[in-house]
Amino acid sequence: MKLSSRITHITGGGSDGWSVHYRALALKASGAPVTLLSMGEHDTRTDPSILAAMDAAARGGNTGYSPVPGFPSLRKAVAARIERQTGVPTGPDNVIIVPGGQAALFAAHHAVCDPGDTAVFIDPYYATYPGTIRAVGAVPRAVMAHADNGFQPLRADLDAAAKGAKSLLVNSPNNPTGAVYSEQTMHDIADVCRDNDLWLISDEVYDTQVWDGTHISPRALPGMAERTLIVNSMSKSHAMTGSRVGWVCGPAEVIHAIHNLATHNTYGVAGFVQDAALFALGQGAAAEDAVAAPFRRRRQIVMDALAGQNAVRAAPISGAMYAMLDVRATGMSGEDFANALLDAELIGVMPGESFGAGGAGHIRVAMTVADDLLADALRRIASFAGTLVR
Ligand SMILES: Cc1ncc(COP(=O)(O)O)c(C=O)c1O
């Protein structure tokens, strides 16, 4: 029996660049002392107070069906958070609760792209982007953000990619590059969307992890609220990756349409998880800062460990939990370097190429291990690279 071409084409074929990561995992499982810097997930777990709220909600009976678009209380809390960030009036009708940021990315593209439409995204990109676009039947089109421009996309490149497209997906703070889009970049993005009548899908899952500059949500920019869909989740901000709770925020008619999609797809998010999310949001910015604090600290550790050498250069680590390291001085591709590093030093990193052509000649280091391990690994990466520079 034949599967649908829609589902068989999601991955797009070809090498996915994850083989180094799987090799590192296998080595670690076999007992080798591998330092894994390839996982985009906190080395801490969800705060016990959030788990207590989840437990109390479940034991209190919130284990039945929940309203498909989310509990009004949680939609309201999310809307209030977005209104505080953007200054744009935002109510519960502008928000739908979905099972995580990935579900939000899928729902947002599903809502605005017809089969065959072109959906633009920025390369280097979070691994699922092209597949998510293909999964809704749209056609992915990459626009390069160049390392030499701090991985900020250029207006001219955005303009060229926007022609005939339906949507543009951006992600700031960015995985994998650690870039936080400048005010200029965000205004360019907004201009291009208005000029070309594009929907803007803004993935803001790292909005609490900003080390340089400020997080600008494009919903805040003039004329953008009506064409912007914010995608966000509790995964990175509250170390709730496993709880699968996130949202889409946008015009009420889009949210209504996504409600319809959710009715025929997820049928909502577990009520006790929503109660835990409501509790967590109620803890305010201090709780979010506490989850982000290790990455803020480790960003400095990375920069200190790489100081005084030229074999490896870090792109500006302005946000998120990653450092994108330029290894082009070694003459190797990111993938060859990552493989050689694993063999020689038992350090697992992601090749830049696994995030698209824009990541060529780079490796991505996730700052998701203890400070001393990270410092030691970075010093070993630099000294290993130094042996390769001619
Ligand atoms: C840029 C980006 N967007 C979306 C996601 C998905 O987030 P979630 O775990 O909430 O599905 C991730 C996860 O790593 C990410 O890095």
PDB file of N, CA, C and O in Angstrom, residues 50-90:
ATOM      1  N   ILE A  50       6.039  24.134  39.785  1.00  0.00           N
ATOM      2  CA  ILE A  50       5.166  23.975  38.602  1.00  0.00           C
ATOM      3  C   ILE A  50       4.609  22.542  38.581  1.00  0.00           C
ATOM      4  O   ILE A  50       3.427  22.316  38.297  1.00  0.00           O
ATOM      5  N   LEU A  51       5.486  21.601  38.932  1.00  0.00           N
ATOM      6  CA  LEU A  51       5.028  20.193  38.979  1.00  0.00           C
ATOM      7  C   LEU A  51       3.966  20.013  40.058  1.00  0.00           C
ATOM      8  O   LEU A  51       2.999  19.260  39.877  1.00  0.00           O
ATOM      9  N   ALA A  52       4.133  20.733  41.170  1.00  0.00           N
ATOM     10  CA  ALA A  52       3.139  20.636  42.251  1.00  0.00           C
ATOM     11  C   ALA A  52       1.794  21.174  41.770  1.00  0.00           C
ATOM     12  O   ALA A  52       0.737  20.589  42.069  1.00  0.00           O
ATOM     13  N   ALA A  53       1.846  22.255  41.000  1.00  0.00           N
ATOM     14  CA  ALA A  53       0.590  22.817  40.463  1.00  0.00           C
ATOM     15  C   ALA A  53      -0.061  21.820  39.493  1.00  0.00           C
ATOM     16  O   ALA A  53      -1.287  21.651  39.474  1.00  0.00           O
ATOM     17  N   MET A  54       0.780  21.144  38.711  1.00  0.00           N
ATOM     18  CA  MET A  54       0.264  20.153  37.748  1.00  0.00           C
ATOM     19  C   MET A  54      -0.376  18.976  38.499  1.00  0.00           C
ATOM     20  O   MET A  54      -1.475  18.520  38.154  1.00  0.00           O
ATOM     21  N   ASP A  55       0.328  18.537  39.539  1.00  0.00           N
ATOM     22  CA  ASP A  55      -0.139  17.410  40.346  1.00  0.00           C
ATOM     23  C   ASP A  55      -1.473  17.756  41.012  1.00  0.00           C
ATOM     24  O   ASP A  55      -2.441  16.977  40.961  1.00  0.00           O
ATOM     25  N   ALA A  56      -1.522  18.967  41.594  1.00  0.00           N
ATOM     26  CA  ALA A  56      -2.746  19.387  42.294  1.00  0.00           C
ATOM     27  C   ALA A  56      -3.906  19.474  41.300  1.00  0.00           C
ATOM     28  O   ALA A  56      -5.038  19.066  41.609  1.00  0.00           O
ATOM     29  N   ALA A  57      -3.629  19.967  40.096  1.00  0.00           N
ATOM     30  CA  ALA A  57      -4.695  20.096  39.087  1.00  0.00           C
ATOM     31  C   ALA A  57      -5.207  18.717  38.684  1.00  0.00           C
ATOM     32  O   ALA A  57      -6.427  18.495  38.590  1.00  0.00           O
ATOM     33  N   ALA A  58      -4.278  17.789  38.477  1.00  0.00           N
ATOM     34  CA  ALA A  58      -4.688  16.449  38.036  1.00  0.00           C
ATOM     35  C   ALA A  58      -5.472  15.745  39.155  1.00  0.00           C
ATOM     36  O   ALA A  58      -6.543  15.183  38.927  1.00  0.00           O
ATOM     37  N   ARG A  59      -4.926  15.814  40.369  1.00  0.00           N
ATOM     38  CA  ARG A  59      -5.613  15.165  41.497  1.00  0.00           C
ATOM     39  C   ARG A  59      -6.939  15.850  41.814  1.00  0.00           C
ATOM     40  O   ARG A  59      -7.874  15.223  42.303  1.00  0.00           O
ATOM     41  N   GLY A  60      -7.008  17.136  41.501  1.00  0.00           N
ATOM     42  CA  GLY A  60      -8.251  17.871  41.727  1.00  0.00           C
ATOM     43  C   GLY A  60      -9.301  17.580  40.664  1.00  0.00           C
ATOM     44  O   GLY A  60     -10.405  18.134  40.716  1.00  0.00           O
ATOM     45  N   GLY A  61      -8.945  16.773  39.675  1.00  0.00           N
ATOM     46  CA  GLY A  61      -9.962  16.327  38.716  1.00  0.00           C
ATOM     47  C   GLY A  61      -9.836  16.916  37.328  1.00  0.00           C
ATOM     48  O   GLY A  61     -10.665  16.614  36.459  1.00  0.00           O
ATOM     49  N   ASN A  62      -8.814  17.738  37.095  1.00  0.00           N
ATOM     50  CA  ASN A  62      -8.696  18.347  35.764  1.00  0.00           C
ATOM     51  C   ASN A  62      -8.031  17.371  34.794  1.00  0.00           C
ATOM     52  O   ASN A  62      -6.965  17.639  34.234  1.00  0.00           O
ATOM     53  N   THR A  63      -8.682  16.228  34.612  1.00  0.00           N
ATOM     54  CA  THR A  63      -8.120  15.179  33.756  1.00  0.00           C
ATOM     55  C   THR A  63      -9.062  14.832  32.599  1.00  0.00           C
ATOM     56  O   THR A  63      -8.801  13.896  31.850  1.00  0.00           O
ATOM     57  N   GLY A  64     -10.136  15.584  32.477  1.00  0.00           N
ATOM     58  CA  GLY A  64     -11.075  15.312  31.384  1.00  0.00           C
ATOM     59  C   GLY A  64     -10.728  16.131  30.146  1.00  0.00           C
ATOM     60  O   GLY A  64      -9.672  16.761  30.079  1.00  0.00           O
ATOM     61  N   TYR A  65     -11.630  16.102  29.173  1.00  0.00           N
ATOM     62  CA  TYR A  65     -11.445  16.966  28.006  1.00  0.00           C
ATOM     63  C   TYR A  65     -11.369  18.413  28.473  1.00  0.00           C
ATOM     64  O   TYR A  65     -12.094  18.822  29.378  1.00  0.00           O
ATOM     65  N   SER A  66     -10.515  19.154  27.824  1.00  0.00           N
ATOM     66  CA  SER A  66     -10.467  20.588  28.128  1.00  0.00           C
ATOM     67  C   SER A  66     -10.961  21.333  26.891  1.00  0.00           C
ATOM     68  O   SER A  66     -11.030  20.752  25.805  1.00  0.00           O
ATOM     69  N   PRO A  67     -11.308  22.626  27.034  1.00  0.00           N
ATOM     70  CA  PRO A  67     -11.782  23.356  25.859  1.00  0.00           C
ATOM     71  C   PRO A  67     -10.716  23.316  24.762  1.00  0.00           C
ATOM     72  O   PRO A  67      -9.527  23.514  25.052  1.00  0.00           O
ATOM     73  N   VAL A  68     -11.116  23.057  23.525  1.00  0.00           N
ATOM     74  CA  VAL A  68     -10.143  22.861  22.438  1.00  0.00           C
ATOM     75  C   VAL A  68      -9.168  24.043  22.301  1.00  0.00           C
ATOM     76  O   VAL A  68      -7.959  23.840  22.169  1.00  0.00           O
ATOM     77  N   PRO A  69      -9.627  25.300  22.370  1.00  0.00           N
ATOM     78  CA  PRO A  69      -8.650  26.396  22.204  1.00  0.00           C
ATOM     79  C   PRO A  69      -7.902  26.736  23.481  1.00  0.00           C
ATOM     80  O   PRO A  69      -7.087  27.659  23.472  1.00  0.00           O
ATOM     81  N   GLY A  70      -8.147  26.018  24.551  1.00  0.00           N
ATOM     82  CA  GLY A  70      -7.475  26.304  25.817  1.00  0.00           C
ATOM     83  C   GLY A  70      -8.434  26.926  26.810  1.00  0.00           C
ATOM     84  O   GLY A  70      -9.453  27.505  26.427  1.00  0.00           O
ATOM     85  N   PHE A  71      -8.073  26.821  28.112  1.00  0.00           N
ATOM     86  CA  PHE A  71      -8.904  27.451  29.138  1.00  0.00           C
ATOM     87  C   PHE A  71      -8.854  28.967  28.986  1.00  0.00           C
ATOM     88  O   PHE A  71      -7.785  29.523  28.735  1.00  0.00           O
ATOM     89  N   PRO A  72     -10.011  29.640  29.140  1.00  0.00           N
ATOM     90  CA  PRO A  72     -10.021  31.099  29.021  1.00  0.00           C
ATOM     91  C   PRO A  72      -8.989  31.767  29.926  1.00  0.00           C
ATOM     92  O   PRO A  72      -8.368  32.755  29.541  1.00  0.00           O
ATOM     93  N   SER A  73      -8.785  31.196  31.123  1.00  0.00           N
ATOM     94  CA  SER A  73      -7.829  31.813  32.070  1.00  0.00           C
ATOM     95  C   SER A  73      -6.411  31.806  31.485  1.00  0.00           C
ATOM     96  O   SER A  73      -5.673  32.799  31.591  1.00  0.00           O
ATOM     97  N   LEU A  74      -6.021  30.701  30.852  1.00  0.00           N
ATOM     98  CA  LEU A  74      -4.670  30.628  30.291  1.00  0.00           C
ATOM     99  C   LEU A  74      -4.554  31.501  29.041  1.00  0.00           C
ATOM    100  O   LEU A  74      -3.557  32.210  28.852  1.00  0.00           O
ATOM    101  N   ARG A  75      -5.583  31.476  28.201  1.00  0.00           N
ATOM    102  CA  ARG A  75      -5.559  32.343  26.999  1.00  0.00           C
ATOM    103  C   ARG A  75      -5.429  33.809  27.419  1.00  0.00           C
ATOM    104  O   ARG A  75      -4.710  34.587  26.790  1.00  0.00           O
ATOM    105  N   LYS A  76      -6.126  34.141  28.503  1.00  0.00           N
ATOM    106  CA  LYS A  76      -6.080  35.518  29.000  1.00  0.00           C
ATOM    107  C   LYS A  76      -4.678  35.866  29.531  1.00  0.00           C
ATOM    108  O   LYS A  76      -4.148  36.953  29.262  1.00  0.00           O
ATOM    109  N   ALA A  77      -4.090  34.938  30.255  1.00  0.00           N
ATOM    110  CA  ALA A  77      -2.750  35.189  30.820  1.00  0.00           C
ATOM    111  C   ALA A  77      -1.709  35.334  29.696  1.00  0.00           C
ATOM    112  O   ALA A  77      -0.820  36.195  29.754  1.00  0.00           O
ATOM    113  N   VAL A  78      -1.822  34.484  28.683  1.00  0.00           N
ATOM    114  CA  VAL A  78      -0.890  34.573  27.545  1.00  0.00           C
ATOM    115  C   VAL A  78      -1.102  35.896  26.815  1.00  0.00           C
ATOM    116  O   VAL A  78      -0.139  36.603  26.468  1.00  0.00           O
ATOM    117  N   ALA A  79      -2.371  36.251  26.612  1.00  0.00           N
ATOM    118  CA  ALA A  79      -2.684  37.510  25.914  1.00  0.00           C
ATOM    119  C   ALA A  79      -2.108  38.697  26.682  1.00  0.00           C
ATOM    120  O   ALA A  79      -1.522  39.619  26.083  1.00  0.00           O
ATOM    121  N   ALA A  80      -2.227  38.658  28.009  1.00  0.00           N
ATOM    122  CA  ALA A  80      -1.712  39.766  28.825  1.00  0.00           C
ATOM    123  C   ALA A  80      -0.190  39.859  28.695  1.00  0.00           C
ATOM    124  O   ALA A  80       0.380  40.954  28.601  1.00  0.00           O
ATOM    125  N   ARG A  81       0.472  38.715  28.666  1.00  0.00           N
ATOM    126  CA  ARG A  81       1.945  38.689  28.519  1.00  0.00           C
ATOM    127  C   ARG A  81       2.340  39.310  27.177  1.00  0.00           C
ATOM    128  O   ARG A  81       3.271  40.110  27.082  1.00  0.00           O
ATOM    129  N   ILE A  82       1.592  38.949  26.123  1.00  0.00           N
ATOM    130  CA  ILE A  82       1.922  39.465  24.783  1.00  0.00           C
ATOM    131  C   ILE A  82       1.601  40.971  24.708  1.00  0.00           C
ATOM    132  O   ILE A  82       2.354  41.741  24.111  1.00  0.00           O
ATOM    133  N   GLU A  83       0.525  41.370  25.348  1.00  0.00           N
ATOM    134  CA  GLU A  83       0.197  42.806  25.349  1.00  0.00           C
ATOM    135  C   GLU A  83       1.290  43.599  26.080  1.00  0.00           C
ATOM    136  O   GLU A  83       1.687  44.680  25.626  1.00  0.00           O
ATOM    137  N   ARG A  84       1.805  43.035  27.181  1.00  0.00           N
ATOM    138  CA  ARG A  84       2.906  43.713  27.902  1.00  0.00           C
ATOM    139  C   ARG A  84       4.139  43.827  27.012  1.00  0.00           C
ATOM    140  O   ARG A  84       4.818  44.837  26.986  1.00  0.00           O
ATOM    141  N   GLN A  85       4.420  42.759  26.228  1.00  0.00           N
ATOM    142  CA  GLN A  85       5.620  42.761  25.382  1.00  0.00           C
ATOM    143  C   GLN A  85       5.485  43.687  24.185  1.00  0.00           C
ATOM    144  O   GLN A  85       6.471  44.255  23.727  1.00  0.00           O
ATOM    145  N   THR A  86       4.277  43.793  23.638  1.00  0.00           N
ATOM    146  CA  THR A  86       4.117  44.468  22.342  1.00  0.00           C
ATOM    147  C   THR A  86       3.411  45.814  22.433  1.00  0.00           C
ATOM    148  O   THR A  86       3.508  46.615  21.501  1.00  0.00           O
ATOM    149  N   GLY A  87       2.651  46.018  23.504  1.00  0.00           N
ATOM    150  CA  GLY A  87       1.837  47.223  23.597  1.00  0.00           C
ATOM    151  C   GLY A  87       0.600  47.168  22.716  1.00  0.00           C
ATOM    152  O   GLY A  87      -0.173  48.121  22.660  1.00  0.00           O
ATOM    153  N   VAL A  88       0.394  46.050  22.026  1.00  0.00           N
ATOM    154  CA  VAL A  88      -0.770  45.915  21.150  1.00  0.00           C
ATOM    155  C   VAL A  88      -1.910  45.270  21.947  1.00  0.00           C
ATOM    156  O   VAL A  88      -1.705  44.218  22.573  1.00  0.00           O
ATOM    157  N   PRO A  89      -3.108  45.898  21.937  1.00  0.00           N
ATOM    158  CA  PRO A  89      -4.223  45.268  22.659  1.00  0.00           C
ATOM    159  C   PRO A  89      -4.396  43.810  22.218  1.00  0.00           C
ATOM    160  O   PRO A  89      -4.488  43.528  21.017  1.00  0.00           O
ATOM    161  N   THR A  90      -4.382  42.919  23.186  1.00  0.00           N
ATOM    162  CA  THR A  90      -4.428  41.485  22.879  1.00  0.00           C
ATOM    163  C   THR A  90      -5.368  40.821  23.881  1.00  0.00           C
ATOM    164  O   THR A  90      -5.200  40.992  25.090  1.00  0.00           O
TER     165      THR A  90
END
